[in-house]
Amino acid sequence: MAVTDRGNIRRLRMALLKGVALCAFAIAPQTFSYAQTPALVPEAADGAKMLLRSNELTYNKDAQKVTATGGVQIYYNRYRMVAQRVEYDQATGRVMANGDIELIDPDGNRVYAEQLDVTDDFGEGFVNALRVETPDNTRLAGESAERLPGDLMVLHNGVYTACLPCVAKPGKAPLWQVKAQRVIQNGQKKTIRLENARFELFGMPIGYLPFIEVPDHTVERKSGFLFPRMSMDDKLGFGLTVPYYHVFSPSMDATLSPTYYTRQGLLLEGEVRNRFETGSHILRFGWIDQKDSAAFDAGTVDRNNDERFMVASEGRFEINPRWTFGWKAMAQTDRNFSNTYDLEGVNNDVFTNEVYLRGLGERNYFDLSAYYFDIQDLTNLSDLERKQAIVYPSLDYQFIAPEPIYGGELSVNMNLTNISRRKSDYWQEALGTLPRFRGLEGSYSRFTTEAEWKRTFTTDGGLLLTPLAALRGDLGRHTASSPTYYDYLNPGGVAYNGDFEDSGAASRYMATLGLEARYPILMTTATSSHVIEPIAQLFLRPDEQKAGGLPNEDAQSMVFDASNLFERDKFSGYDRIEGGTRANVGIRYTGNFDSGIGLRGLFGQSYHLSGENSYASPDLVNAGAYSGLESDTSDYVAMAAVDLPQGLTFAAQGRFDDSDFDLQRTDASVSFARPRFSASMIYTQIEPQPDYAAVKSGEYLQSSASVRVNENWSVAGTATWDLKDEEVIRRALGFTYADECTIFTLAYNDEPNSTTASDWAITARLTFRTLGDIEIGNTDLDDTN
C-alpha cells in the first residue's frame, strides 16, 4: 500500500542539509513524494555523491527505487544530465532516463537521446536514438549505443560529421558525413573509429573504406595515416601519395609521405620536426630511384644516374628574448630534383641556404648572415649558379642613442659585406648598348661605418630647422680585374671603358653637413583642415671617391621619385655614395575633410650645385643612367592621392623631364576595399633606358580583385598586361568555398607567353575539418614541377 506523508518533509530537508544520504533515512511510510526538492543518493566507491533535483521525487524503500519526474537534473562526478523522468534502482545500480535527455560528460561531450540505461557511475549502459555533440562541434549519431567498460561508447549504424545542421531544414543531410556500421569512441585512446565507413558528400556516397580512425576533440596530435594526395605529370605519370603522421613525443613528430608515380616509381619524402625549450628544428629528405630518366628533356637531369636524393635542415632558436640564431640548408644530387618532384619546403626556383644571428632591441638592430643561393634550374647550365654571389658573411648593425646628444639624435649604421663569385655576371640588353656587370669573378669585402647627428629647432614663427652632420668611412678589398664583355660584333671581347680599379685594397670617406627647413602652414575651415609645408634641404660634402672604380653589388637599383626626393643619399645600397653639394626643394600638402575625404600631395626637384655629380658618374651597372638625377637640374617628381570614406583610394606619382615636362615614369593606382569586395589596379609606364638594360619603353597594367559572393563563396583573380606588346604576362583565378566544416579551393594560373615548359597550372584542395585534406596538384601535362 502506498502512503504519502508530507509531515516528514521538514525532517527530510533538515537531514539533507546535514549531507545525510537519502537511503539512510528511517521513514515510516513505504513511499513518499514532494515537489522541488534536491536529494543526495548513496556515495560511490570513490567518495563522489550524486546530486539530483526535480519537480517531484518519489522514493520506494521496499523496491529500493528513486523516481524523479519533471525537469530532472543530475550531477555526479563531473557528469551532468537533464531529462523528463529518471529512475534509479539501488539494487542493480542502474539509472533509467526517458524524455529529452541531455548528458554532458567530463570532456564536454553532449549526448542527446530519448531513452538511456546506464550504471550509476555512467561507466556502462545502453542508449536508444543517440546524438552526441563535442565541444568542437563534431557530431555523432546512432540508432542505438552502448556504454562499455574501458571508457568505450559504441554507436550502431552511426553517422559522423563536423558540419552544423541546417537551421532552415534540420532534417537535411550535412555537406559531408561518414556513415558507419559501428562508431567506437575510445575515451582512453582519445580516438573515434568508424568501421565499414561510407563517405557521403551532399548526401551522395562517393567512397568506401573498411575503417577510419580520427582523434577526438581532446587530442591536438595523433599518429595515423593522413588523407591521400594525387597529381598528374607527363614526365612523372600519375602520382598517389599516402602520408603517415607519427607522434614520437610531445616535442617530436614526423610525416613520411611515400608517393608512387606510374612512370618514375616510388618517391620517399619525409619531414621530422623537433621542438625544444628555446626553438625548433626541421629535417627534410627525399629519395627516388627513377625508372624512366629518358622521359626528361636532355640536359635537365643526369640520365646516367637514376638515383636522386635530397636532405635539408632548418632550425631557429631564441637565445633570449632579443637574440635569435638559425639556419636553413639543403644538399641534393642534382640541381632540379626538389623542383621536379615538388618536394615540400625546398621547391623554390632559388633555394637560399643561410645561417644567421639576429638581435633586436628597443633602439638597435643586429644581423649577421651568410648565404648561398642554390639555383634549381630546369636546364643544366652550371654558369647560372657560378654567377651567383656567395655571401660569407654580411653584417648590418644599427644603433640609436637612448639619450639626446647635445639635444639631438645620434645614430650609427654599420655594414660588412664579404662575397665571392666563381664567374662574372654581365648583361647586355642589345647590341651596341653598354653592358651591365652585375657581379665580377673573384672576392669582394667592404666594411662601412656611418654616424649621423641631427636636431630640430622650432622658431617662434613656426619654422622648423634641422641641422645635420654625418661622417662615413669605408674599407674594402677586391680581387677582380677590369672586366671584359663579349657580343656578336666583338667575339674577341671588349674591355670595360670605365674608371675601374684593379684588384687590391681601397678606402674612402664621406663627410656631410646639412640643413633642412620646413614651414608648415595650417589652414582651417568649418568643415576641413589643410597643411601646406614648403621644404628645402642643403647638403654640403666632397665628391664621391672612386666613383665607378669599385664593384657595385648592393646599389644597382636606382628609381628617383617623390618617395626619396628628401633622402640624403638616394642610392639603394652602400657600394655607391652620393657626393657633391646638392639641394632638394619641394612642397607637401595634406588635407582632411569632415566628410572623411583625405588629400595628399608632393611636388619637388633636386639640384646639383657643385662638385662631381655621382649620378652622372658611370659604374659597372650604370646605376645613375636615365635616373633623372644625372644633370645639374633634376627631373620634376610629383605625387598626389585621394582617400574617400567609401574605401576608394586614387594615387599617382610621376617623373617629368626638366626641360619639356615629358613623362619619364608614371606609377598610378586605384584601390577599393570593403568587407565583401576589394580591388586594385596599378599602371606603370617607363621610358627607354638603353644603358640601364631597357632599350624600349615599358607600359604595364596589373589588376587584382576579390569578391565574397555570400557567407561561404568567394572569388579572386589577378592579371598583368604588357600594354606595349599587347599581351598578357600572367593571370590567375581562384574560387573558394568555406564553412564551419569544409574548405574547398580551386585555382588556375598561367603565363601565356612564357618560354618555359611550366607555363600554366591547376591546383585544387579540399579540406574536411577533423578528417584532413585532399590535394590535387599541377595538372599541366608539359610541366615537370
Coordinates of C-alpha atoms in Angstrom, one line a residue, residues 117-407:
D117 CA 20.0 3.0 -19.4
V118 CA 23.4 3.3 -17.6
T119 CA 25.1 2.3 -14.4
D120 CA 25.1 4.8 -11.5
D121 CA 28.7 5.8 -12.3
F122 CA 27.8 6.3 -16.0
G123 CA 30.5 3.7 -16.9
E124 CA 28.3 1.2 -18.7
G125 CA 24.9 1.4 -20.3
F126 CA 22.6 1.4 -23.4
V127 CA 21.0 4.2 -25.3
N128 CA 18.4 4.4 -27.9
A129 CA 18.4 7.1 -30.7
L130 CA 21.6 8.7 -29.5
R131 CA 23.1 12.0 -30.7
V132 CA 26.5 13.3 -29.4
E133 CA 27.9 16.9 -29.8
T134 CA 31.5 17.5 -28.8
P135 CA 32.9 20.9 -27.7
D136 CA 34.5 21.4 -31.2
N137 CA 31.1 20.9 -32.8
T138 CA 31.8 17.4 -34.1
R139 CA 28.6 15.4 -34.2
L140 CA 27.9 11.7 -33.7
A141 CA 24.5 10.0 -34.0
G142 CA 23.3 6.4 -33.9
E143 CA 20.2 4.2 -33.9
S144 CA 21.4 2.8 -30.6
A145 CA 24.5 2.9 -28.4
E146 CA 26.2 1.0 -25.6
R147 CA 28.5 2.3 -22.9
L148 CA 31.1 -0.4 -22.2
P149 CA 33.9 -0.9 -19.6
G150 CA 37.2 0.7 -20.5
D151 CA 35.6 4.1 -21.3
L152 CA 34.1 2.9 -24.6
M153 CA 31.0 4.0 -26.3
V154 CA 29.8 2.0 -29.3
L155 CA 27.2 3.5 -31.7
H156 CA 25.3 1.1 -34.0
N157 CA 24.5 2.4 -37.6
G158 CA 26.2 5.7 -36.7
V159 CA 26.9 8.9 -38.5
Y160 CA 29.9 11.2 -38.0
T161 CA 30.3 14.8 -39.2
A162 CA 31.8 18.1 -38.2
C163 CA 29.1 20.2 -40.0
L164 CA 26.4 22.1 -38.2
P165 CA 22.8 21.1 -39.1
C166 CA 20.9 23.4 -41.4
V167 CA 18.8 25.9 -39.5
A168 CA 16.1 26.2 -42.1
K169 CA 16.0 22.4 -42.8
P170 CA 17.2 20.5 -39.7
G171 CA 16.5 17.2 -41.5
K172 CA 18.6 18.0 -44.5
A173 CA 21.9 16.0 -44.8
P174 CA 25.0 17.9 -44.0
L175 CA 27.6 18.9 -46.6
W176 CA 29.6 15.8 -45.7
Q177 CA 29.1 12.9 -43.4
V178 CA 30.5 9.5 -42.7
K179 CA 28.1 6.7 -42.2
A180 CA 29.4 3.6 -40.4
Q181 CA 28.1 0.3 -39.2
R182 CA 29.8 0.9 -35.9
V183 CA 31.3 4.1 -34.4
I184 CA 33.6 3.4 -31.4
Q185 CA 34.6 6.3 -29.2
N186 CA 37.5 5.3 -27.0
G187 CA 37.9 7.7 -24.1
Q188 CA 41.3 6.2 -23.1
K189 CA 42.9 6.3 -26.5
K190 CA 41.1 9.5 -27.3
T191 CA 40.0 8.2 -30.8
I192 CA 36.9 7.8 -32.8
R193 CA 36.9 4.7 -35.1
L194 CA 34.4 4.3 -37.9
E195 CA 34.0 0.7 -39.2
N196 CA 32.6 -0.2 -42.6
A197 CA 32.5 3.5 -43.4
R198 CA 30.8 5.2 -46.3
F199 CA 31.8 8.8 -47.1
E200 CA 28.9 11.0 -48.4
L201 CA 29.1 14.4 -50.0
F202 CA 25.9 16.4 -50.5
G203 CA 24.0 13.2 -49.4
M204 CA 25.6 11.1 -52.2
P205 CA 28.1 8.3 -51.4
I206 CA 31.5 8.9 -53.0
G207 CA 33.8 6.4 -51.3
Y208 CA 34.1 3.4 -49.0
L209 CA 36.8 2.4 -46.5
P210 CA 36.9 -0.6 -44.2
F211 CA 37.7 1.8 -41.3
I212 CA 38.7 5.3 -40.5
E213 CA 40.2 6.4 -37.2
V214 CA 40.4 10.0 -36.2
P215 CA 41.4 11.7 -32.9
D216 CA 38.7 13.1 -30.7
H217 CA 38.4 16.8 -29.8
T218 CA 40.7 16.5 -26.8
V219 CA 43.7 15.5 -28.9
E220 CA 45.9 18.0 -30.7
R221 CA 48.1 15.4 -32.4
K222 CA 47.6 11.7 -33.1
S223 CA 49.6 9.2 -35.1
G224 CA 48.0 7.8 -38.2
F225 CA 47.5 8.0 -41.9
L226 CA 46.5 11.3 -43.5
F227 CA 44.3 11.9 -46.5
P228 CA 46.0 10.7 -49.8
R229 CA 47.1 13.2 -52.4
M230 CA 47.0 12.9 -56.2
S231 CA 49.0 14.5 -59.0
M232 CA 49.5 14.1 -62.7
D233 CA 52.5 15.0 -64.9
D234 CA 53.6 13.8 -68.3
K235 CA 57.2 13.1 -67.2
L236 CA 56.3 11.6 -63.8
G237 CA 52.9 10.0 -64.6
F238 CA 50.0 9.7 -62.2
G239 CA 51.1 10.1 -58.6
L240 CA 49.4 8.9 -55.4
T241 CA 50.7 10.0 -52.0
V242 CA 49.7 8.3 -48.8
P243 CA 51.2 10.3 -45.9
Y244 CA 51.7 8.8 -42.5
Y245 CA 52.0 11.1 -39.4
H246 CA 53.7 9.8 -36.3
V247 CA 54.0 11.4 -32.8
F248 CA 57.2 10.4 -31.0
S249 CA 56.7 12.6 -28.0
P250 CA 55.1 15.9 -27.0
S251 CA 58.1 17.7 -28.6
M252 CA 58.8 15.5 -31.7
D253 CA 56.8 14.2 -34.6
A254 CA 57.3 13.2 -38.2
T255 CA 55.5 12.8 -41.5
L256 CA 56.5 10.2 -44.1
S257 CA 55.0 10.7 -47.5
P258 CA 55.7 7.9 -50.0
T259 CA 54.5 8.7 -53.5
Y260 CA 54.2 6.2 -56.3
Y261 CA 54.5 7.6 -59.8
T262 CA 53.4 5.3 -62.6
R263 CA 56.3 6.4 -64.8
Q264 CA 59.1 7.0 -62.3
G265 CA 58.5 4.7 -59.4
L266 CA 58.5 5.2 -55.7
L267 CA 59.5 8.5 -54.2
L268 CA 60.2 8.6 -50.4
E269 CA 59.7 12.0 -48.8
G270 CA 59.8 12.8 -45.2
E271 CA 59.9 15.5 -42.6
V272 CA 61.0 15.2 -38.9
R273 CA 60.1 18.1 -36.6
N274 CA 61.6 18.8 -33.1
R275 CA 60.5 21.4 -30.6
F276 CA 62.9 22.4 -27.9
E277 CA 62.6 24.8 -25.0
T278 CA 64.2 27.6 -26.9
G279 CA 63.5 26.7 -30.6
S280 CA 62.7 24.2 -33.2
H281 CA 64.4 22.0 -35.9
I282 CA 63.0 20.5 -39.1
L283 CA 64.8 17.8 -41.1
R284 CA 63.5 17.1 -44.6
F285 CA 64.6 14.4 -47.0
G286 CA 63.7 12.8 -50.3
W287 CA 64.9 9.8 -52.4
I288 CA 63.9 8.1 -55.6
D289 CA 65.4 5.6 -58.0
Q290 CA 63.9 6.7 -61.3
K291 CA 62.5 4.1 -63.7
D292 CA 62.5 6.3 -66.8
S293 CA 65.1 9.1 -66.8
A294 CA 64.7 9.3 -70.6
A295 CA 61.3 10.9 -70.1
F296 CA 63.0 14.2 -69.1
D297 CA 64.4 16.6 -71.6
A298 CA 68.1 16.3 -72.4
G299 CA 70.2 18.5 -70.1
T300 CA 67.6 18.7 -67.3
V301 CA 68.9 15.6 -65.5
D302 CA 71.8 13.3 -65.5
R303 CA 70.4 10.3 -67.4
N304 CA 73.3 8.1 -66.2
N305 CA 72.3 8.5 -62.6
D306 CA 68.7 7.4 -61.8
E307 CA 69.2 7.6 -58.1
R308 CA 68.3 11.1 -56.8
F309 CA 68.5 12.3 -53.2
M310 CA 67.9 15.5 -51.1
V311 CA 68.4 16.4 -47.5
A312 CA 67.6 19.7 -45.9
S313 CA 67.8 21.2 -42.4
E314 CA 66.1 24.2 -40.9
G315 CA 66.5 25.5 -37.3
R316 CA 65.5 28.5 -35.3
F317 CA 66.4 29.1 -31.7
E318 CA 65.7 32.1 -29.4
I319 CA 68.8 32.5 -27.3
N320 CA 66.9 35.1 -25.2
P321 CA 64.0 37.4 -25.9
R322 CA 66.3 39.7 -28.0
W323 CA 68.6 37.3 -29.8
T324 CA 67.8 34.6 -32.4
F325 CA 70.0 32.1 -34.1
G326 CA 69.0 29.9 -37.0
W327 CA 69.9 28.3 -40.3
K328 CA 68.5 26.8 -43.5
A329 CA 70.5 24.4 -45.7
M330 CA 69.9 21.9 -48.4
A331 CA 72.0 19.4 -50.4
Q332 CA 70.8 17.4 -53.4
T333 CA 72.3 15.1 -56.0
D334 CA 71.4 17.5 -58.9
R335 CA 70.1 21.0 -59.3
N336 CA 66.4 20.4 -60.1
F337 CA 65.5 17.3 -58.1
S338 CA 63.4 19.2 -55.5
N339 CA 61.7 21.3 -58.1
T340 CA 60.9 18.4 -60.4
Y341 CA 59.2 16.4 -57.7
D342 CA 57.8 19.4 -55.8
L343 CA 59.4 18.4 -52.5
E344 CA 57.8 20.2 -49.6
G345 CA 59.7 23.2 -48.2
V346 CA 62.5 23.2 -50.8
N347 CA 60.7 23.5 -54.1
N348 CA 61.7 27.1 -54.9
D349 CA 63.3 28.2 -58.1
V350 CA 66.1 29.6 -56.0
F351 CA 66.7 28.0 -52.6
T352 CA 68.5 30.2 -50.1
N353 CA 71.0 28.4 -47.8
E354 CA 71.6 30.7 -44.8
V355 CA 72.9 30.8 -41.3
Y356 CA 72.1 33.9 -39.2
L357 CA 72.4 35.6 -35.8
R358 CA 69.9 38.4 -35.2
G359 CA 69.3 40.7 -32.3
L360 CA 66.5 43.3 -31.9
G361 CA 66.4 45.9 -29.1
E362 CA 64.3 48.9 -28.4
R363 CA 66.8 51.2 -30.2
N364 CA 69.3 48.9 -32.0
Y365 CA 69.3 46.1 -34.5
F366 CA 72.0 43.4 -35.3
D367 CA 72.0 41.0 -38.3
L368 CA 74.9 38.7 -39.1
S369 CA 74.1 36.4 -42.0
A370 CA 75.8 34.1 -44.6
Y371 CA 74.0 33.0 -47.8
Y372 CA 74.5 30.5 -50.6
F373 CA 71.9 30.5 -53.4
D374 CA 71.1 27.2 -55.0
I375 CA 69.7 27.7 -58.5
Q376 CA 67.1 24.9 -59.1
D377 CA 67.1 25.4 -62.9
L378 CA 65.4 23.1 -65.4
T379 CA 68.5 23.3 -67.6
N380 CA 71.9 22.0 -66.7
L381 CA 73.6 25.5 -67.0
S382 CA 76.1 25.4 -64.2
D383 CA 77.2 29.0 -65.2
L384 CA 73.9 30.3 -63.7
E385 CA 74.9 29.1 -60.2
R386 CA 78.5 30.1 -60.6
K387 CA 77.4 33.7 -61.3
Q388 CA 75.5 33.9 -58.0
A389 CA 77.3 35.6 -55.1
I390 CA 78.3 33.5 -52.1
V391 CA 77.9 35.7 -49.0
Y392 CA 80.1 34.9 -46.0
P393 CA 79.1 36.8 -44.1
S394 CA 77.1 40.0 -44.2
L395 CA 76.7 42.2 -41.2
D396 CA 74.2 45.0 -40.5
Y397 CA 74.1 46.9 -37.3
Q398 CA 72.0 50.0 -36.4
F399 CA 72.2 51.9 -33.1
I400 CA 70.2 54.9 -31.9
A401 CA 71.5 56.6 -28.8
P402 CA 68.9 56.3 -26.0
E403 CA 69.6 59.8 -24.6
P404 CA 69.9 63.0 -26.6
I405 CA 73.4 64.1 -27.6
Y406 CA 73.7 67.8 -27.5
G407 CA 69.9 67.9 -27.7

